[in-house]
Amino acid sequence: MYHINFNHPEYIHFMGIGGISMSGLAEILLDRGFRVSGSDMRESEITEHLQRKGAEVMIGQKAENIRPDIKAVVYTAAIHPDNQEYQAALSAGIPMMSRAELLGQLMKNYGEAVAVSGTHGKTTTTSMLTEILLSAAKDPTISVGGMLDSIGGNVRIGRSDCFVTEACEYTNSFLSFYPTVAAVLNVKEDHLDFFKDLADIRRSFRRFMELVPPHGSVIINDEIEELERLTEGLSCNVIRFGQKPDSQFHATDVTYDQDGCSSFILQDARQSAPVSFERIALKVPGAHNLADALAAAAMAFVLRIPFASIKAGLENFHGAHRRFEHKGDVAGITVIDDYAHHPDEIRAALAAAKRCSYHELWCVFQPHTYTRTKAFLHEFAVALSAADHVILADIYPARETDTLGVSSEDIHRLLVKMGVDSHYLPTFKQIEKFVLDICRPGDMLITMGAGDVVKVGEDLLKK
């Protein structure tokens, strides 16, 4: 594998440069004086931002984008071997590396390298930790899988020895990392187009935790099944967070306000005499955000951040984009957008919505990938049934083609059998018209999914 010397800038080309993680890496290299080019299938705010920073961006992935003076090519998991650029780089003998391999090499440059993993909650927890580190004037470098207003995007380039990133398990990419602090938020079935089953996923997370050196720490959710088996024999320090009374970091005296936001007393039970801290009041709704806040607080304590900064950071956090994001109001209807695309995430988002004030709860759901839809067909229906009304859009294929014979109509039929008011409307235009015709002032509308369903709410707000 090619190794980049970050002290000697050279010419690096990114295939899929508009991706949320790839763009962050490209921006970090630009800051270090590298010449950066890249390609993507479409223009976006991200590609335009990179161009302003000095990157050369080509729209469309073509063989001619590969030039002989490129020193290395970085590619994403979405790039297949039959891609024209991939084949051209291969034929030219240009060294190639995955996004994860570049990110792992970058982590080696930092004494405190924090990697936040888990089936879900990574972006929110990473964003919460970011707010804490900013409150503590830690000056971190951050790579987050969403847009965060406080850093003006998805990347922040600091000058300290602290680096924080998300760590995705898909294709075992996080096994290329070098964390000194690793968080494991949850371990659930997902990405079954790559993993065989839950046991295979658990093995992957175990291997990830084994990457943490003896002087480092793993911060892990106490709610994970068979936790002892998963962590047994790790050479590093293991710190548990969760809602169990004996979790080393847990919350007591939890209350929720009218917007569904929790406040709680943080408990640090690592010592024989537990320590109670001042009440923390979150600005984001739902029990899942409370769990993420506990993980962020635990990581912050490991990084020797004082409680005052932990409290300030968590209370300053108003959410990352596409994470239960209030988009606005149209005709008296509250429009929320959420990235949830796994049954557990849907349950968490709808549970958070249930704590808010509204007349009727409408959920517009766009399934993400055919394999995930097929694997969790029944689970999706059960999770979505928490809404008063469900509208299903066509599946967002992402990297896949339809070879499984599954569609959003399958979820719709299950919901109807369960007695849920469900509607299948394949196009966004149909959904938008239907919503304006049937929703009433005081209703809440949540657009939900990891694809482009956010456009529904944004288009409605323009009307």
Short mmCIF file of C-alpha atoms in Angstrom, two decimals:
data_model
loop_
_atom_site.label_atom_id
_atom_site.label_comp_id
_atom_site.label_asym_id
_atom_site.label_seq_id
_atom_site.Cartn_x
_atom_site.Cartn_y
_atom_site.Cartn_z
CA MET A 1 0.00 0.00 0.00
CA TYR A 2 1.18 3.50 -0.86
CA HIS A 3 2.15 5.69 2.11
CA ILE A 4 1.73 9.44 1.95
CA ASN A 5 4.30 11.68 3.59
CA PHE A 6 2.16 14.48 4.95
CA ASN A 7 5.22 16.71 5.33
CA HIS A 8 6.01 16.50 1.60
CA PRO A 9 2.94 17.59 -0.40
CA GLU A 10 2.29 15.90 -3.74
CA TYR A 11 -0.52 15.46 -6.26
CA ILE A 12 -3.45 13.33 -5.00
CA HIS A 13 -6.61 12.54 -6.97
CA PHE A 14 -9.92 11.64 -5.26
CA MET A 15 -12.51 9.46 -6.99
CA GLY A 16 -15.81 10.51 -5.43
CA ILE A 17 -14.46 13.76 -4.01
CA GLY A 18 -17.96 15.09 -3.27
CA GLY A 19 -18.59 12.47 -0.59
CA ILE A 20 -18.92 13.71 2.97
CA SER A 21 -15.76 11.98 4.22
CA MET A 22 -13.72 12.21 1.01
CA SER A 23 -14.27 15.97 0.80
CA GLY A 24 -13.03 16.39 4.36
CA LEU A 25 -9.84 14.47 3.61
CA ALA A 26 -9.31 16.48 0.42
CA GLU A 27 -9.67 19.72 2.37
CA ILE A 28 -7.14 18.57 4.99
CA LEU A 29 -4.62 17.78 2.24
CA LEU A 30 -5.24 21.15 0.59
CA ASP A 31 -4.49 22.82 3.92
CA ARG A 32 -1.20 20.90 4.06
CA GLY A 33 -0.15 22.20 0.64
CA PHE A 34 -1.06 19.20 -1.50
CA ARG A 35 -2.26 19.57 -5.07
CA VAL A 36 -5.73 18.00 -5.11
CA SER A 37 -8.04 17.02 -7.93
CA GLY A 38 -11.08 14.83 -7.91
CA SER A 39 -14.17 13.68 -9.72
CA ASP A 40 -17.80 13.19 -8.82
CA MET A 41 -21.00 12.35 -10.64
CA ARG A 42 -22.65 15.70 -9.94
CA GLU A 43 -21.96 19.20 -8.72
CA SER A 44 -22.88 20.08 -5.15
CA GLU A 45 -22.25 22.66 -2.47
CA ILE A 46 -19.39 20.41 -1.32
CA THR A 47 -17.66 20.30 -4.71
CA GLU A 48 -18.08 24.07 -5.11
CA HIS A 49 -16.58 24.60 -1.65
CA LEU A 50 -13.57 22.44 -2.56
CA GLN A 51 -13.06 24.39 -5.77
CA ARG A 52 -12.97 27.62 -3.77
CA LYS A 53 -10.33 26.00 -1.56
CA GLY A 54 -8.16 25.23 -4.60
CA ALA A 55 -9.15 21.71 -5.67
CA GLU A 56 -9.74 20.90 -9.33
CA VAL A 57 -13.07 19.07 -9.59
CA MET A 58 -14.25 17.18 -12.67
CA ILE A 59 -17.92 16.27 -13.04
CA GLY A 60 -18.25 12.78 -14.44
CA GLN A 61 -15.82 9.92 -13.90
CA LYS A 62 -13.87 9.40 -17.09
CA ALA A 63 -10.54 7.80 -17.95
CA GLU A 64 -9.08 11.11 -19.12
CA ASN A 65 -9.34 12.46 -15.56
CA ILE A 66 -6.35 10.29 -14.69
CA ARG A 67 -3.15 12.19 -15.51
CA PRO A 68 0.39 10.83 -15.52
CA ASP A 69 1.64 13.26 -12.85
CA ILE A 70 -0.85 12.02 -10.22
CA LYS A 71 1.13 10.38 -7.40
CA ALA A 72 -1.76 8.47 -5.80
CA VAL A 73 -5.49 7.92 -6.27
CA VAL A 74 -7.94 7.69 -3.38
CA TYR A 75 -11.30 5.97 -3.96
CA THR A 76 -14.49 5.33 -1.99
CA ALA A 77 -16.33 2.07 -1.35
CA ALA A 78 -18.90 3.19 -3.93
CA ILE A 79 -16.32 2.94 -6.73
CA HIS A 80 -16.48 -0.41 -8.51
CA PRO A 81 -13.53 -2.02 -10.35
CA ASP A 82 -15.22 -1.47 -13.72
CA ASN A 83 -15.21 2.32 -13.18
CA GLN A 84 -13.41 4.06 -16.06
CA GLU A 85 -11.17 6.15 -13.80
CA TYR A 86 -10.34 3.16 -11.61
CA GLN A 87 -9.33 1.11 -14.66
CA ALA A 88 -7.27 4.02 -16.08
CA ALA A 89 -5.36 4.46 -12.81
CA LEU A 90 -4.77 0.72 -12.62
CA SER A 91 -3.49 0.59 -16.20
CA ALA A 92 -1.20 3.59 -15.59
CA GLY A 93 0.30 1.89 -12.53
CA ILE A 94 -0.63 4.78 -10.25
CA PRO A 95 -0.73 3.75 -6.57
CA MET A 96 -4.27 3.48 -5.22
CA MET A 97 -5.70 3.50 -1.73
CA SER A 98 -9.14 3.46 -0.19
CA ARG A 99 -10.61 6.41 1.68
CA ALA A 100 -10.22 4.46 4.92
CA GLU A 101 -6.54 3.75 4.30
CA LEU A 102 -5.84 7.46 3.77
CA LEU A 103 -7.80 8.35 6.88
CA GLY A 104 -5.88 5.77 8.87
CA GLN A 105 -2.54 7.14 7.68
CA LEU A 106 -3.66 10.63 8.65
CA MET A 107 -4.59 9.49 12.17
CA LYS A 108 -0.99 8.38 12.77
CA ASN A 109 0.02 12.05 12.82
CA TYR A 110 -1.94 12.76 16.01
CA GLY A 111 -1.19 11.81 19.59
CA GLU A 112 -4.91 11.81 20.44
CA ALA A 113 -6.79 10.08 17.62
CA VAL A 114 -10.47 9.57 18.45
CA ALA A 115 -12.65 7.26 16.32
CA VAL A 116 -16.41 7.11 16.92
CA SER A 117 -17.98 3.86 15.71
CA GLY A 118 -21.39 2.20 15.92
CA THR A 119 -24.25 1.12 13.72
CA HIS A 120 -25.89 4.49 14.33
CA GLY A 121 -25.33 7.72 16.26
CA LYS A 122 -21.81 8.36 14.94
CA THR A 123 -22.44 11.79 13.43
CA THR A 124 -24.38 13.12 16.41
CA THR A 125 -21.86 11.83 18.97
CA THR A 126 -18.89 13.12 16.96
CA SER A 127 -20.63 16.49 16.67
CA MET A 128 -21.33 16.59 20.42
CA LEU A 129 -17.68 15.81 21.17
CA THR A 130 -16.69 18.53 18.71
CA GLU A 131 -18.74 21.10 20.61
CA ILE A 132 -17.13 19.98 23.87
CA LEU A 133 -13.61 20.26 22.45
CA LEU A 134 -14.37 23.70 21.02
CA SER A 135 -15.72 24.83 24.41
CA ALA A 136 -12.47 23.63 25.96
CA ALA A 137 -10.41 25.53 23.33
CA LYS A 138 -8.76 22.21 22.42
CA ASP A 139 -8.33 23.29 18.74
CA PRO A 140 -9.06 19.81 17.29
CA THR A 141 -9.05 18.61 13.71
CA ILE A 142 -12.48 17.15 12.98
CA SER A 143 -13.90 14.97 10.21
CA VAL A 144 -17.63 14.45 10.72
CA GLY A 145 -20.17 12.68 8.53
CA GLY A 146 -22.59 15.59 8.41
CA MET A 147 -22.74 19.35 8.23
CA LEU A 148 -22.18 21.09 11.57
CA ASP A 149 -22.85 24.82 11.81
CA SER A 150 -20.27 25.47 14.51
CA ILE A 151 -17.41 24.37 12.23
CA GLY A 152 -19.01 25.66 9.05
CA GLY A 153 -19.25 22.29 7.32
CA ASN A 154 -18.02 18.73 7.73
CA VAL A 155 -14.35 19.37 8.51
CA ARG A 156 -12.37 21.55 10.89
CA ILE A 157 -8.61 21.87 10.63
CA GLY A 158 -6.96 22.54 13.96
CA ARG A 159 -3.37 22.90 15.06
CA SER A 160 -3.41 20.69 18.15
CA ASP A 161 -2.50 17.01 18.58
CA CYS A 162 -6.19 16.00 18.69
CA PHE A 163 -8.01 14.42 15.74
CA VAL A 164 -11.64 13.20 15.82
CA THR A 165 -13.39 11.20 13.12
CA GLU A 166 -16.26 8.85 12.54
CA ALA A 167 -15.39 5.19 12.05
CA CYS A 168 -17.69 3.26 9.73
CA GLU A 169 -17.76 -0.54 9.81
CA TYR A 170 -18.95 -0.95 6.19
CA THR A 171 -16.43 -3.04 4.19
CA ASN A 172 -14.40 -3.16 7.43
CA SER A 173 -13.07 0.29 6.61
CA PHE A 174 -12.46 1.18 10.27
CA LEU A 175 -9.92 -1.64 10.49
CA SER A 176 -7.52 0.66 8.60
CA PHE A 177 -7.57 3.17 11.48
CA TYR A 178 -5.12 3.89 14.31
CA PRO A 179 -7.26 5.17 17.21
CA THR A 180 -5.97 5.93 20.68
CA VAL A 181 -9.58 6.43 21.84
CA ALA A 182 -12.42 4.44 20.27
CA ALA A 183 -16.12 4.71 21.00
CA VAL A 184 -18.54 1.87 20.22
CA LEU A 185 -22.08 3.26 20.41
CA ASN A 186 -23.97 0.11 19.39
CA VAL A 187 -23.46 -3.10 17.43
CA LYS A 188 -26.48 -4.04 15.31
CA GLU A 189 -27.27 -5.84 12.08
CA ASP A 190 -26.70 -3.60 9.06
CA HIS A 191 -24.75 -3.54 5.78
CA LEU A 192 -25.78 -7.13 5.12
CA ASP A 193 -24.63 -6.74 1.53
CA PHE A 194 -21.13 -7.03 3.03
CA PHE A 195 -21.45 -8.75 6.42
CA LYS A 196 -22.80 -12.30 6.69
CA ASP A 197 -24.74 -11.81 9.92
CA LEU A 198 -24.61 -10.18 13.35
CA ALA A 199 -21.84 -12.52 14.51
CA ASP A 200 -19.71 -11.34 11.58
CA ILE A 201 -20.41 -7.71 12.54
CA ARG A 202 -19.45 -8.36 16.15
CA ARG A 203 -16.15 -9.90 15.01
CA SER A 204 -15.44 -6.76 13.00
CA PHE A 205 -16.10 -4.46 15.96
CA ARG A 206 -13.91 -6.66 18.16
CA ARG A 207 -11.04 -6.34 15.68
CA PHE A 208 -11.60 -2.57 15.63
CA MET A 209 -11.30 -2.35 19.42
CA GLU A 210 -8.13 -4.44 19.31
CA LEU A 211 -6.52 -1.62 17.31
CA VAL A 212 -6.52 0.60 20.40
CA PRO A 213 -3.08 0.49 22.09
CA PRO A 214 -2.65 -0.51 25.77
CA HIS A 215 -2.39 3.15 26.84
CA GLY A 216 -5.63 3.98 24.99
CA SER A 217 -9.30 3.59 25.85
CA VAL A 218 -12.45 2.02 24.45
CA ILE A 219 -15.70 3.74 25.44
CA ILE A 220 -18.55 1.30 24.90
CA ASN A 221 -22.32 1.18 25.39
CA ASP A 222 -23.31 -0.98 28.35
CA GLU A 223 -26.53 -1.94 26.55
CA ILE A 224 -24.71 -4.01 23.89
CA GLU A 225 -25.63 -7.68 24.15
CA GLU A 226 -22.98 -10.02 25.53
CA LEU A 227 -20.71 -7.07 26.20
CA GLU A 228 -18.30 -9.11 28.30
CA ARG A 229 -17.63 -11.51 25.42
CA LEU A 230 -17.07 -8.60 23.06
CA THR A 231 -14.53 -6.83 25.28
CA GLU A 232 -12.90 -9.74 27.12
CA GLY A 233 -9.11 -9.65 27.03
CA LEU A 234 -8.69 -6.21 25.49
CA SER A 235 -5.33 -4.74 26.44
CA CYS A 236 -6.62 -1.15 26.66
CA ASN A 237 -8.80 0.56 29.24
CA VAL A 238 -12.52 -0.21 28.78
CA ILE A 239 -15.06 2.37 29.98
CA ARG A 240 -18.78 1.64 29.93
CA PHE A 241 -21.56 4.18 29.45
CA GLY A 242 -25.31 3.62 29.48
CA GLN A 243 -28.44 3.72 31.60
CA LYS A 244 -27.54 0.86 33.90
CA PRO A 245 -26.96 2.03 37.49
CA ASP A 246 -23.51 0.42 37.47
CA SER A 247 -22.45 1.91 34.13
CA GLN A 248 -19.32 3.95 34.71
CA PHE A 249 -20.98 6.94 33.04
CA HIS A 250 -24.75 7.13 33.39
CA ALA A 251 -27.55 9.63 33.89
CA THR A 252 -29.90 10.06 36.84
CA ASP A 253 -32.94 12.27 37.44
CA VAL A 254 -33.75 12.36 33.72
CA THR A 255 -36.57 14.70 32.67
CA TYR A 256 -37.92 15.84 29.29
CA ASP A 257 -39.28 19.25 28.31
CA GLN A 258 -42.17 20.02 25.94
CA ASP A 259 -39.84 19.76 22.94
CA GLY A 260 -38.69 16.27 23.94
CA CYS A 261 -35.24 17.42 25.06
CA SER A 262 -33.76 15.72 28.12
CA SER A 263 -31.94 17.11 31.10
CA PHE A 264 -30.03 14.90 33.50
CA ILE A 265 -27.43 14.60 36.24
CA LEU A 266 -24.23 13.05 34.91
CA GLN A 267 -22.73 10.36 37.13
CA ASP A 268 -19.08 9.28 36.97
CA ALA A 269 -18.86 5.93 38.75
CA ARG A 270 -15.32 4.97 37.75
CA GLN A 271 -14.12 5.34 41.32
CA SER A 272 -15.42 3.62 44.46
CA ALA A 273 -17.14 6.88 45.40
CA PRO A 274 -19.27 8.00 42.39
CA VAL A 275 -19.21 11.68 41.43
CA SER A 276 -22.39 13.60 40.57
CA PHE A 277 -22.14 16.69 38.41
CA GLU A 278 -24.31 19.69 37.72
CA ARG A 279 -27.45 19.16 35.61
CA ILE A 280 -27.00 19.16 31.81
CA ALA A 281 -29.90 20.30 29.62
CA LEU A 282 -29.70 19.08 26.01
CA LYS A 283 -31.10 21.07 23.09
CA VAL A 284 -31.79 17.99 20.93
CA PRO A 285 -34.77 15.66 21.55
CA GLY A 286 -34.99 11.99 22.32
CA ALA A 287 -33.53 9.30 24.54
CA HIS A 288 -31.07 8.35 21.79
CA ASN A 289 -29.47 11.79 22.05
CA LEU A 290 -29.11 11.31 25.79
CA ALA A 291 -27.18 8.09 25.12
CA ASP A 292 -24.97 9.88 22.59
CA ALA A 293 -24.33 12.66 25.10
CA LEU A 294 -23.15 10.11 27.68
CA ALA A 295 -20.72 8.66 25.13
CA ALA A 296 -19.41 12.13 24.23
CA ALA A 297 -18.99 13.03 27.90
CA ALA A 298 -17.10 9.79 28.60
CA MET A 299 -14.71 10.43 25.70
CA ALA A 300 -14.21 14.01 26.87
CA PHE A 301 -13.23 12.87 30.37
CA VAL A 302 -10.72 10.43 28.86
CA LEU A 303 -9.29 13.41 26.94
CA ARG A 304 -8.98 15.28 30.28
CA ILE A 305 -11.63 17.89 29.44
CA PRO A 306 -13.08 19.62 32.53
CA PHE A 307 -16.77 19.17 33.30
CA ALA A 308 -17.55 22.86 32.75
CA SER A 309 -16.53 22.48 29.09
CA ILE A 310 -18.46 19.20 28.77
CA LYS A 311 -21.62 20.85 30.05
CA ALA A 312 -21.13 23.95 27.88
CA GLY A 313 -20.42 21.88 24.78
CA LEU A 314 -23.42 19.61 25.19
CA GLU A 315 -25.72 22.53 25.90
CA ASN A 316 -24.36 24.43 22.88
CA PHE A 317 -25.15 21.52 20.56
CA HIS A 318 -28.30 22.13 18.53
CA GLY A 319 -27.91 19.18 16.18
CA ALA A 320 -26.09 18.37 12.96
CA HIS A 321 -27.84 18.82 9.66
CA ARG A 322 -30.24 15.97 8.79
CA ARG A 323 -30.38 14.75 12.40
CA PHE A 324 -33.93 15.59 13.57
CA GLU A 325 -33.35 18.95 11.92
CA HIS A 326 -36.14 21.49 12.04
CA LYS A 327 -36.32 22.67 8.44
CA GLY A 328 -39.14 25.17 8.92
CA ASP A 329 -42.93 25.49 8.77
CA VAL A 330 -45.28 25.49 5.78
CA ALA A 331 -49.03 26.14 6.04
CA GLY A 332 -48.77 25.56 9.79
CA ILE A 333 -47.06 22.17 9.32
CA THR A 334 -43.76 21.62 11.15
CA VAL A 335 -41.19 20.06 8.80
CA ILE A 336 -38.42 17.92 10.32
CA ASP A 337 -35.73 16.00 8.46
CA ASP A 338 -33.84 12.99 9.79
CA TYR A 339 -31.16 10.72 8.32
CA ALA A 340 -32.65 7.57 9.91
CA HIS A 341 -32.34 4.60 7.56
CA HIS A 342 -32.15 1.64 9.96
CA PRO A 343 -35.14 0.35 11.97
CA ASP A 344 -33.48 1.27 15.28
CA GLU A 345 -32.85 4.80 14.05
CA ILE A 346 -36.44 5.13 12.84
CA ARG A 347 -37.73 4.00 16.23
CA ALA A 348 -35.47 6.51 17.99
CA ALA A 349 -36.47 9.42 15.73
CA LEU A 350 -40.19 8.70 15.99
CA ALA A 351 -39.91 8.24 19.76
CA ALA A 352 -38.26 11.68 19.92
CA ALA A 353 -41.07 13.12 17.79
CA LYS A 354 -43.67 11.59 20.12
CA ARG A 355 -42.31 13.77 22.94
CA CYS A 356 -43.01 16.93 20.89
CA SER A 357 -46.26 18.83 20.53
CA TYR A 358 -48.29 18.24 17.34
CA HIS A 359 -51.73 17.08 16.16
CA GLU A 360 -50.83 14.27 13.75
CA LEU A 361 -47.41 12.76 12.98
CA TRP A 362 -46.64 12.12 9.30
CA CYS A 363 -43.51 10.24 8.21
CA VAL A 364 -42.21 10.31 4.64
CA PHE A 365 -39.75 7.42 4.43
CA GLN A 366 -37.33 6.67 1.61
CA PRO A 367 -35.65 3.26 2.11
CA HIS A 368 -31.90 3.23 1.45
CA THR A 369 -30.53 0.38 -0.72
CA TYR A 370 -32.30 -2.77 -1.86
CA THR A 371 -30.27 -5.10 0.37
CA ARG A 372 -31.14 -3.17 3.53
CA THR A 373 -34.82 -3.00 2.54
CA LYS A 374 -34.91 -6.75 1.89
CA ALA A 375 -33.08 -7.59 5.12
CA PHE A 376 -35.26 -5.42 7.37
CA LEU A 377 -38.60 -5.44 5.55
CA HIS A 378 -40.72 -6.41 8.55
CA GLU A 379 -38.62 -4.41 10.99
CA PHE A 380 -39.10 -1.26 8.87
CA ALA A 381 -42.87 -1.71 8.97
CA VAL A 382 -42.92 -2.22 12.73
CA ALA A 383 -40.69 0.81 13.35
CA LEU A 384 -42.69 3.07 11.01
CA SER A 385 -45.98 2.03 12.61
CA ALA A 386 -45.20 4.45 15.47
CA ALA A 387 -46.21 7.31 13.15
CA ASP A 388 -49.87 8.21 12.70
CA HIS A 389 -49.44 8.23 8.91
CA VAL A 390 -46.69 6.87 6.66
CA ILE A 391 -45.83 7.89 3.09
CA LEU A 392 -43.34 5.68 1.25
CA ALA A 393 -41.13 6.91 -1.59
CA ASP A 394 -39.20 4.65 -3.95
CA ILE A 395 -35.99 3.04 -2.68
CA TYR A 396 -32.83 5.13 -2.97
CA PRO A 397 -30.43 2.66 -4.66
CA ALA A 398 -27.11 4.31 -3.71
CA ARG A 399 -24.39 1.91 -4.89
CA GLU A 400 -26.80 -0.91 -5.82
CA THR A 401 -28.96 -2.12 -8.70
CA ASP A 402 -32.28 -3.88 -8.15
CA THR A 403 -31.56 -7.59 -8.29
CA LEU A 404 -33.65 -8.63 -5.28
CA GLY A 405 -37.19 -7.85 -6.47
CA VAL A 406 -37.97 -5.69 -3.44
CA SER A 407 -39.71 -2.31 -3.39
CA SER A 408 -41.23 0.27 -1.06
CA GLU A 409 -44.62 -1.19 -1.90
CA ASP A 410 -43.65 -4.27 0.12
CA ILE A 411 -43.32 -2.11 3.26
CA HIS A 412 -46.57 -0.34 2.36
CA ARG A 413 -48.47 -3.63 2.16
CA LEU A 414 -47.13 -4.74 5.55
CA LEU A 415 -48.18 -1.44 7.12
CA VAL A 416 -51.69 -1.72 5.67
CA LYS A 417 -51.98 -5.24 7.12
CA MET A 418 -50.99 -3.79 10.50
CA GLY A 419 -53.78 -1.23 10.25
CA VAL A 420 -51.48 1.74 9.71
CA ASP A 421 -52.55 4.59 7.43
CA SER A 422 -49.94 4.07 4.72
CA HIS A 423 -49.51 5.53 1.24
CA TYR A 424 -47.05 4.57 -1.52
CA LEU A 425 -46.25 7.51 -3.79
CA PRO A 426 -43.12 6.81 -5.84
CA THR A 427 -42.17 10.38 -6.83
CA PHE A 428 -41.38 13.39 -4.70
CA LYS A 429 -43.78 15.56 -6.74
CA GLN A 430 -46.66 13.22 -5.89
CA ILE A 431 -45.66 13.23 -2.22
CA GLU A 432 -45.43 17.02 -2.04
CA LYS A 433 -48.87 17.50 -3.60
CA PHE A 434 -50.38 14.85 -1.32
CA VAL A 435 -48.86 16.43 1.79
CA LEU A 436 -50.16 19.90 0.97
CA ASP A 437 -53.61 18.47 0.28
CA ILE A 438 -53.95 16.31 3.37
CA CYS A 439 -51.76 17.65 6.19
CA ARG A 440 -53.32 20.21 8.52
CA PRO A 441 -51.94 23.09 10.62
CA GLY A 442 -50.39 21.70 13.80
CA ASP A 443 -49.23 18.47 12.15
CA MET A 444 -45.59 17.36 12.14
CA LEU A 445 -44.02 16.00 8.95
CA ILE A 446 -40.74 14.06 9.16
CA THR A 447 -38.83 13.28 5.98
CA MET A 448 -36.66 10.29 6.75
CA GLY A 449 -33.88 8.38 5.03
CA ALA A 450 -30.22 8.49 3.98
CA GLY A 451 -30.96 9.35 0.34
CA ASP A 452 -32.32 12.58 -1.09
CA VAL A 453 -35.75 12.59 0.62
CA VAL A 454 -34.70 15.84 2.32
CA LYS A 455 -35.70 17.51 -0.95
CA VAL A 456 -39.38 16.90 -0.16
CA GLY A 457 -39.35 19.18 2.86
CA GLU A 458 -37.09 21.74 1.19
CA ASP A 459 -39.38 21.91 -1.85
CA LEU A 460 -42.46 22.25 0.35
CA LEU A 461 -40.88 25.18 2.18
CA LYS A 462 -40.35 26.96 -1.13
CA LYS A 463 -44.07 26.85 -1.97
#
